[in-house]
Amino acid sequence: MGEVPAGAREAVGPGLVERRVTEGFPNRVSYDPTPLGVRLRPLLIELYRAGQRLQADGGV
């Protein structure tokens, strides 16, 4: 069984990513961003950077 990207399953419900199953042995599962997920990418990157800065400054 392969690793699922952190949070991928939780992101399917809100429509941020799309889950695709490719039949085979074993079946393969991939996750791709939806248009909404792509639009949110810059915001998520900035949130990540802000968290990194806070952590470096000892704020977290």
PDB file of N, CA and C in Angstrom:
ATOM      1  N   MET A   1       0.850  -1.181   0.000  1.00  0.00           N
ATOM      2  CA  MET A   1       0.000   0.000   0.000  1.00  0.00           C
ATOM      3  C   MET A   1       0.888   1.235   0.000  1.00  0.00           C
ATOM      4  N   GLY A   2       0.598   2.195  -0.901  1.00  0.00           N
ATOM      5  CA  GLY A   2       1.414   3.393  -1.013  1.00  0.00           C
ATOM      6  C   GLY A   2       1.030   4.446   0.005  1.00  0.00           C
ATOM      7  N   GLU A   3       1.885   5.419   0.111  1.00  0.00           N
ATOM      8  CA  GLU A   3       1.638   6.525   1.032  1.00  0.00           C
ATOM      9  C   GLU A   3       0.653   7.511   0.418  1.00  0.00           C
ATOM     10  N   VAL A   4      -0.248   7.994   1.233  1.00  0.00           N
ATOM     11  CA  VAL A   4      -1.192   9.030   0.809  1.00  0.00           C
ATOM     12  C   VAL A   4      -0.616  10.370   1.235  1.00  0.00           C
ATOM     13  N   PRO A   5      -0.549  11.338   0.312  1.00  0.00           N
ATOM     14  CA  PRO A   5      -0.023  12.652   0.701  1.00  0.00           C
ATOM     15  C   PRO A   5      -0.772  13.202   1.910  1.00  0.00           C
ATOM     16  N   ALA A   6      -0.039  13.829   2.807  1.00  0.00           N
ATOM     17  CA  ALA A   6      -0.642  14.363   4.031  1.00  0.00           C
ATOM     18  C   ALA A   6      -1.808  15.278   3.697  1.00  0.00           C
ATOM     19  N   GLY A   7      -2.966  14.979   4.236  1.00  0.00           N
ATOM     20  CA  GLY A   7      -4.149  15.802   4.054  1.00  0.00           C
ATOM     21  C   GLY A   7      -4.895  15.596   2.751  1.00  0.00           C
ATOM     22  N   ALA A   8      -4.416  14.727   1.879  1.00  0.00           N
ATOM     23  CA  ALA A   8      -5.056  14.571   0.569  1.00  0.00           C
ATOM     24  C   ALA A   8      -6.498  14.095   0.694  1.00  0.00           C
ATOM     25  N   ARG A   9      -6.728  13.104   1.509  1.00  0.00           N
ATOM     26  CA  ARG A   9      -8.098  12.590   1.648  1.00  0.00           C
ATOM     27  C   ARG A   9      -9.033  13.650   2.212  1.00  0.00           C
ATOM     28  N   GLU A  10      -8.556  14.432   3.166  1.00  0.00           N
ATOM     29  CA  GLU A  10      -9.385  15.476   3.769  1.00  0.00           C
ATOM     30  C   GLU A  10      -9.671  16.607   2.785  1.00  0.00           C
ATOM     31  N   ALA A  11      -8.809  16.806   1.814  1.00  0.00           N
ATOM     32  CA  ALA A  11      -8.984  17.896   0.851  1.00  0.00           C
ATOM     33  C   ALA A  11      -9.958  17.540  -0.267  1.00  0.00           C
ATOM     34  N   VAL A  12     -10.298  16.259  -0.410  1.00  0.00           N
ATOM     35  CA  VAL A  12     -11.228  15.845  -1.462  1.00  0.00           C
ATOM     36  C   VAL A  12     -12.620  16.390  -1.184  1.00  0.00           C
ATOM     37  N   GLY A  13     -13.108  16.252   0.040  1.00  0.00           N
ATOM     38  CA  GLY A  13     -14.462  16.677   0.398  1.00  0.00           C
ATOM     39  C   GLY A  13     -14.743  18.138   0.106  1.00  0.00           C
ATOM     40  N   PRO A  14     -13.872  19.061   0.528  1.00  0.00           N
ATOM     41  CA  PRO A  14     -14.114  20.484   0.260  1.00  0.00           C
ATOM     42  C   PRO A  14     -13.887  20.887  -1.200  1.00  0.00           C
ATOM     43  N   GLY A  15     -13.447  19.959  -2.041  1.00  0.00           N
ATOM     44  CA  GLY A  15     -13.251  20.276  -3.451  1.00  0.00           C
ATOM     45  C   GLY A  15     -11.914  20.885  -3.796  1.00  0.00           C
ATOM     46  N   LEU A  16     -10.908  20.681  -2.948  1.00  0.00           N
ATOM     47  CA  LEU A  16      -9.579  21.230  -3.226  1.00  0.00           C
ATOM     48  C   LEU A  16      -8.754  20.321  -4.121  1.00  0.00           C
ATOM     49  N   VAL A  17      -8.972  19.018  -4.001  1.00  0.00           N
ATOM     50  CA  VAL A  17      -8.274  18.051  -4.846  1.00  0.00           C
ATOM     51  C   VAL A  17      -9.266  17.019  -5.356  1.00  0.00           C
ATOM     52  N   GLU A  18      -8.876  16.382  -6.454  1.00  0.00           N
ATOM     53  CA  GLU A  18      -9.682  15.332  -7.063  1.00  0.00           C
ATOM     54  C   GLU A  18      -8.928  14.011  -6.918  1.00  0.00           C
ATOM     55  N   ARG A  19      -9.634  12.984  -6.487  1.00  0.00           N
ATOM     56  CA  ARG A  19      -9.033  11.654  -6.322  1.00  0.00           C
ATOM     57  C   ARG A  19      -9.341  10.844  -7.570  1.00  0.00           C
ATOM     58  N   ARG A  20      -8.309  10.237  -8.154  1.00  0.00           N
ATOM     59  CA  ARG A  20      -8.480   9.430  -9.359  1.00  0.00           C
ATOM     60  C   ARG A  20      -7.880   8.045  -9.122  1.00  0.00           C
ATOM     61  N   VAL A  21      -8.663   7.003  -9.444  1.00  0.00           N
ATOM     62  CA  VAL A  21      -8.214   5.622  -9.285  1.00  0.00           C
ATOM     63  C   VAL A  21      -7.958   5.042 -10.668  1.00  0.00           C
ATOM     64  N   THR A  22      -6.770   4.477 -10.868  1.00  0.00           N
ATOM     65  CA  THR A  22      -6.418   3.804 -12.108  1.00  0.00           C
ATOM     66  C   THR A  22      -6.436   2.311 -11.835  1.00  0.00           C
ATOM     67  N   GLU A  23      -7.291   1.601 -12.565  1.00  0.00           N
ATOM     68  CA  GLU A  23      -7.426   0.160 -12.369  1.00  0.00           C
ATOM     69  C   GLU A  23      -6.137  -0.552 -12.755  1.00  0.00           C
ATOM     70  N   GLY A  24      -5.832  -1.594 -12.030  1.00  0.00           N
ATOM     71  CA  GLY A  24      -4.649  -2.396 -12.289  1.00  0.00           C
ATOM     72  C   GLY A  24      -4.355  -3.251 -11.081  1.00  0.00           C
ATOM     73  N   PHE A  25      -3.212  -3.880 -11.083  1.00  0.00           N
ATOM     74  CA  PHE A  25      -2.819  -4.667  -9.922  1.00  0.00           C
ATOM     75  C   PHE A  25      -1.458  -4.191  -9.471  1.00  0.00           C
ATOM     76  N   PRO A  26      -1.413  -3.500  -8.382  1.00  0.00           N
ATOM     77  CA  PRO A  26      -2.543  -3.007  -7.588  1.00  0.00           C
ATOM     78  C   PRO A  26      -3.140  -1.745  -8.224  1.00  0.00           C
ATOM     79  N   ASN A  27      -4.334  -1.390  -7.784  1.00  0.00           N
ATOM     80  CA  ASN A  27      -4.933  -0.139  -8.233  1.00  0.00           C
ATOM     81  C   ASN A  27      -4.032   1.011  -7.810  1.00  0.00           C
ATOM     82  N   ARG A  28      -4.008   2.054  -8.630  1.00  0.00           N
ATOM     83  CA  ARG A  28      -3.213   3.243  -8.299  1.00  0.00           C
ATOM     84  C   ARG A  28      -4.156   4.400  -8.027  1.00  0.00           C
ATOM     85  N   VAL A  29      -3.827   5.185  -7.027  1.00  0.00           N
ATOM     86  CA  VAL A  29      -4.631   6.350  -6.672  1.00  0.00           C
ATOM     87  C   VAL A  29      -3.753   7.585  -6.803  1.00  0.00           C
ATOM     88  N   SER A  30      -4.298   8.609  -7.451  1.00  0.00           N
ATOM     89  CA  SER A  30      -3.567   9.872  -7.548  1.00  0.00           C
ATOM     90  C   SER A  30      -4.494  11.005  -7.130  1.00  0.00           C
ATOM     91  N   TYR A  31      -3.906  12.078  -6.690  1.00  0.00           N
ATOM     92  CA  TYR A  31      -4.638  13.263  -6.257  1.00  0.00           C
ATOM     93  C   TYR A  31      -4.128  14.453  -7.055  1.00  0.00           C
ATOM     94  N   ASP A  32      -5.054  15.187  -7.662  1.00  0.00           N
ATOM     95  CA  ASP A  32      -4.697  16.369  -8.443  1.00  0.00           C
ATOM     96  C   ASP A  32      -5.523  17.551  -7.960  1.00  0.00           C
ATOM     97  N   PRO A  33      -4.944  18.746  -7.967  1.00  0.00           N
ATOM     98  CA  PRO A  33      -5.703  19.918  -7.515  1.00  0.00           C
ATOM     99  C   PRO A  33      -6.837  20.252  -8.484  1.00  0.00           C
ATOM    100  N   THR A  34      -7.950  20.683  -7.929  1.00  0.00           N
ATOM    101  CA  THR A  34      -9.064  21.194  -8.725  1.00  0.00           C
ATOM    102  C   THR A  34      -8.765  22.659  -9.053  1.00  0.00           C
ATOM    103  N   PRO A  35      -9.562  23.287  -9.900  1.00  0.00           N
ATOM    104  CA  PRO A  35      -9.350  24.722 -10.146  1.00  0.00           C
ATOM    105  C   PRO A  35      -9.378  25.547  -8.853  1.00  0.00           C
ATOM    106  N   LEU A  36     -10.251  25.186  -7.914  1.00  0.00           N
ATOM    107  CA  LEU A  36     -10.283  25.888  -6.624  1.00  0.00           C
ATOM    108  C   LEU A  36      -8.972  25.689  -5.874  1.00  0.00           C
ATOM    109  N   GLY A  37      -8.465  24.464  -5.859  1.00  0.00           N
ATOM    110  CA  GLY A  37      -7.198  24.188  -5.194  1.00  0.00           C
ATOM    111  C   GLY A  37      -6.051  24.975  -5.795  1.00  0.00           C
ATOM    112  N   VAL A  38      -6.057  25.113  -7.117  1.00  0.00           N
ATOM    113  CA  VAL A  38      -5.011  25.884  -7.799  1.00  0.00           C
ATOM    114  C   VAL A  38      -5.103  27.358  -7.407  1.00  0.00           C
ATOM    115  N   ARG A  39      -6.326  27.890  -7.330  1.00  0.00           N
ATOM    116  CA  ARG A  39      -6.497  29.304  -6.965  1.00  0.00           C
ATOM    117  C   ARG A  39      -6.057  29.578  -5.531  1.00  0.00           C
ATOM    118  N   LEU A  40      -6.190  28.595  -4.647  1.00  0.00           N
ATOM    119  CA  LEU A  40      -5.809  28.790  -3.245  1.00  0.00           C
ATOM    120  C   LEU A  40      -4.316  28.592  -2.994  1.00  0.00           C
ATOM    121  N   ARG A  41      -3.590  28.076  -3.957  1.00  0.00           N
ATOM    122  CA  ARG A  41      -2.171  27.766  -3.768  1.00  0.00           C
ATOM    123  C   ARG A  41      -1.351  28.954  -3.261  1.00  0.00           C
ATOM    124  N   PRO A  42      -1.466  30.160  -3.864  1.00  0.00           N
ATOM    125  CA  PRO A  42      -0.666  31.292  -3.357  1.00  0.00           C
ATOM    126  C   PRO A  42      -0.952  31.604  -1.886  1.00  0.00           C
ATOM    127  N   LEU A  43      -2.208  31.517  -1.482  1.00  0.00           N
ATOM    128  CA  LEU A  43      -2.560  31.763  -0.085  1.00  0.00           C
ATOM    129  C   LEU A  43      -1.927  30.718   0.827  1.00  0.00           C
ATOM    130  N   LEU A  44      -1.999  29.460   0.428  1.00  0.00           N
ATOM    131  CA  LEU A  44      -1.421  28.396   1.248  1.00  0.00           C
ATOM    132  C   LEU A  44       0.089  28.542   1.368  1.00  0.00           C
ATOM    133  N   ILE A  45       0.735  28.956   0.293  1.00  0.00           N
ATOM    134  CA  ILE A  45       2.186  29.178   0.337  1.00  0.00           C
ATOM    135  C   ILE A  45       2.521  30.294   1.320  1.00  0.00           C
ATOM    136  N   GLU A  46       1.768  31.387   1.292  1.00  0.00           N
ATOM    137  CA  GLU A  46       2.028  32.496   2.215  1.00  0.00           C
ATOM    138  C   GLU A  46       1.760  32.098   3.664  1.00  0.00           C
ATOM    139  N   LEU A  47       0.720  31.310   3.902  1.00  0.00           N
ATOM    140  CA  LEU A  47       0.464  30.822   5.262  1.00  0.00           C
ATOM    141  C   LEU A  47       1.615  29.951   5.750  1.00  0.00           C
ATOM    142  N   TYR A  48       2.131  29.104   4.871  1.00  0.00           N
ATOM    143  CA  TYR A  48       3.272  28.260   5.220  1.00  0.00           C
ATOM    144  C   TYR A  48       4.489  29.122   5.566  1.00  0.00           C
ATOM    145  N   ARG A  49       4.761  30.120   4.737  1.00  0.00           N
ATOM    146  CA  ARG A  49       5.918  30.995   4.979  1.00  0.00           C
ATOM    147  C   ARG A  49       5.771  31.765   6.289  1.00  0.00           C
ATOM    148  N   ALA A  50       4.563  32.247   6.563  1.00  0.00           N
ATOM    149  CA  ALA A  50       4.330  32.966   7.819  1.00  0.00           C
ATOM    150  C   ALA A  50       4.577  32.043   9.004  1.00  0.00           C
ATOM    151  N   GLY A  51       4.133  30.810   8.906  1.00  0.00           N
ATOM    152  CA  GLY A  51       4.370  29.841   9.972  1.00  0.00           C
ATOM    153  C   GLY A  51       5.851  29.563  10.165  1.00  0.00           C
ATOM    154  N   GLN A  52       6.588  29.472   9.064  1.00  0.00           N
ATOM    155  CA  GLN A  52       8.029  29.251   9.146  1.00  0.00           C
ATOM    156  C   GLN A  52       8.725  30.424   9.834  1.00  0.00           C
ATOM    157  N   ARG A  53       8.310  31.648   9.490  1.00  0.00           N
ATOM    158  CA  ARG A  53       8.912  32.837  10.123  1.00  0.00           C
ATOM    159  C   ARG A  53       8.600  32.870  11.616  1.00  0.00           C
ATOM    160  N   LEU A  54       7.354  32.586  11.969  1.00  0.00           N
ATOM    161  CA  LEU A  54       6.985  32.567  13.390  1.00  0.00           C
ATOM    162  C   LEU A  54       7.791  31.526  14.154  1.00  0.00           C
ATOM    163  N   GLN A  55       7.937  30.369  13.565  1.00  0.00           N
ATOM    164  CA  GLN A  55       8.686  29.304  14.225  1.00  0.00           C
ATOM    165  C   GLN A  55      10.154  29.702  14.387  1.00  0.00           C
ATOM    166  N   ALA A  56      10.736  30.317  13.360  1.00  0.00           N
ATOM    167  CA  ALA A  56      12.138  30.742  13.434  1.00  0.00           C
ATOM    168  C   ALA A  56      12.340  31.817  14.499  1.00  0.00           C
ATOM    169  N   ASP A  57      11.317  32.645  14.704  1.00  0.00           N
ATOM    170  CA  ASP A  57      11.396  33.709  15.708  1.00  0.00           C
ATOM    171  C   ASP A  57      11.026  33.226  17.104  1.00  0.00           C
ATOM    172  N   GLY A  58      10.715  31.954  17.233  1.00  0.00           N
ATOM    173  CA  GLY A  58      10.346  31.405  18.534  1.00  0.00           C
ATOM    174  C   GLY A  58       8.912  31.695  18.931  1.00  0.00           C
ATOM    175  N   GLY A  59       8.094  32.152  17.978  1.00  0.00           N
ATOM    176  CA  GLY A  59       6.713  32.502  18.279  1.00  0.00           C
ATOM    177  C   GLY A  59       5.759  31.331  18.292  1.00  0.00           C
ATOM    178  N   VAL A  60       6.201  30.181  17.837  1.00  0.00           N
ATOM    179  CA  VAL A  60       5.313  29.006  17.806  1.00  0.00           C
ATOM    180  C   VAL A  60       5.975  27.879  18.547  1.00  0.00           C
TER     181      VAL A  60
END
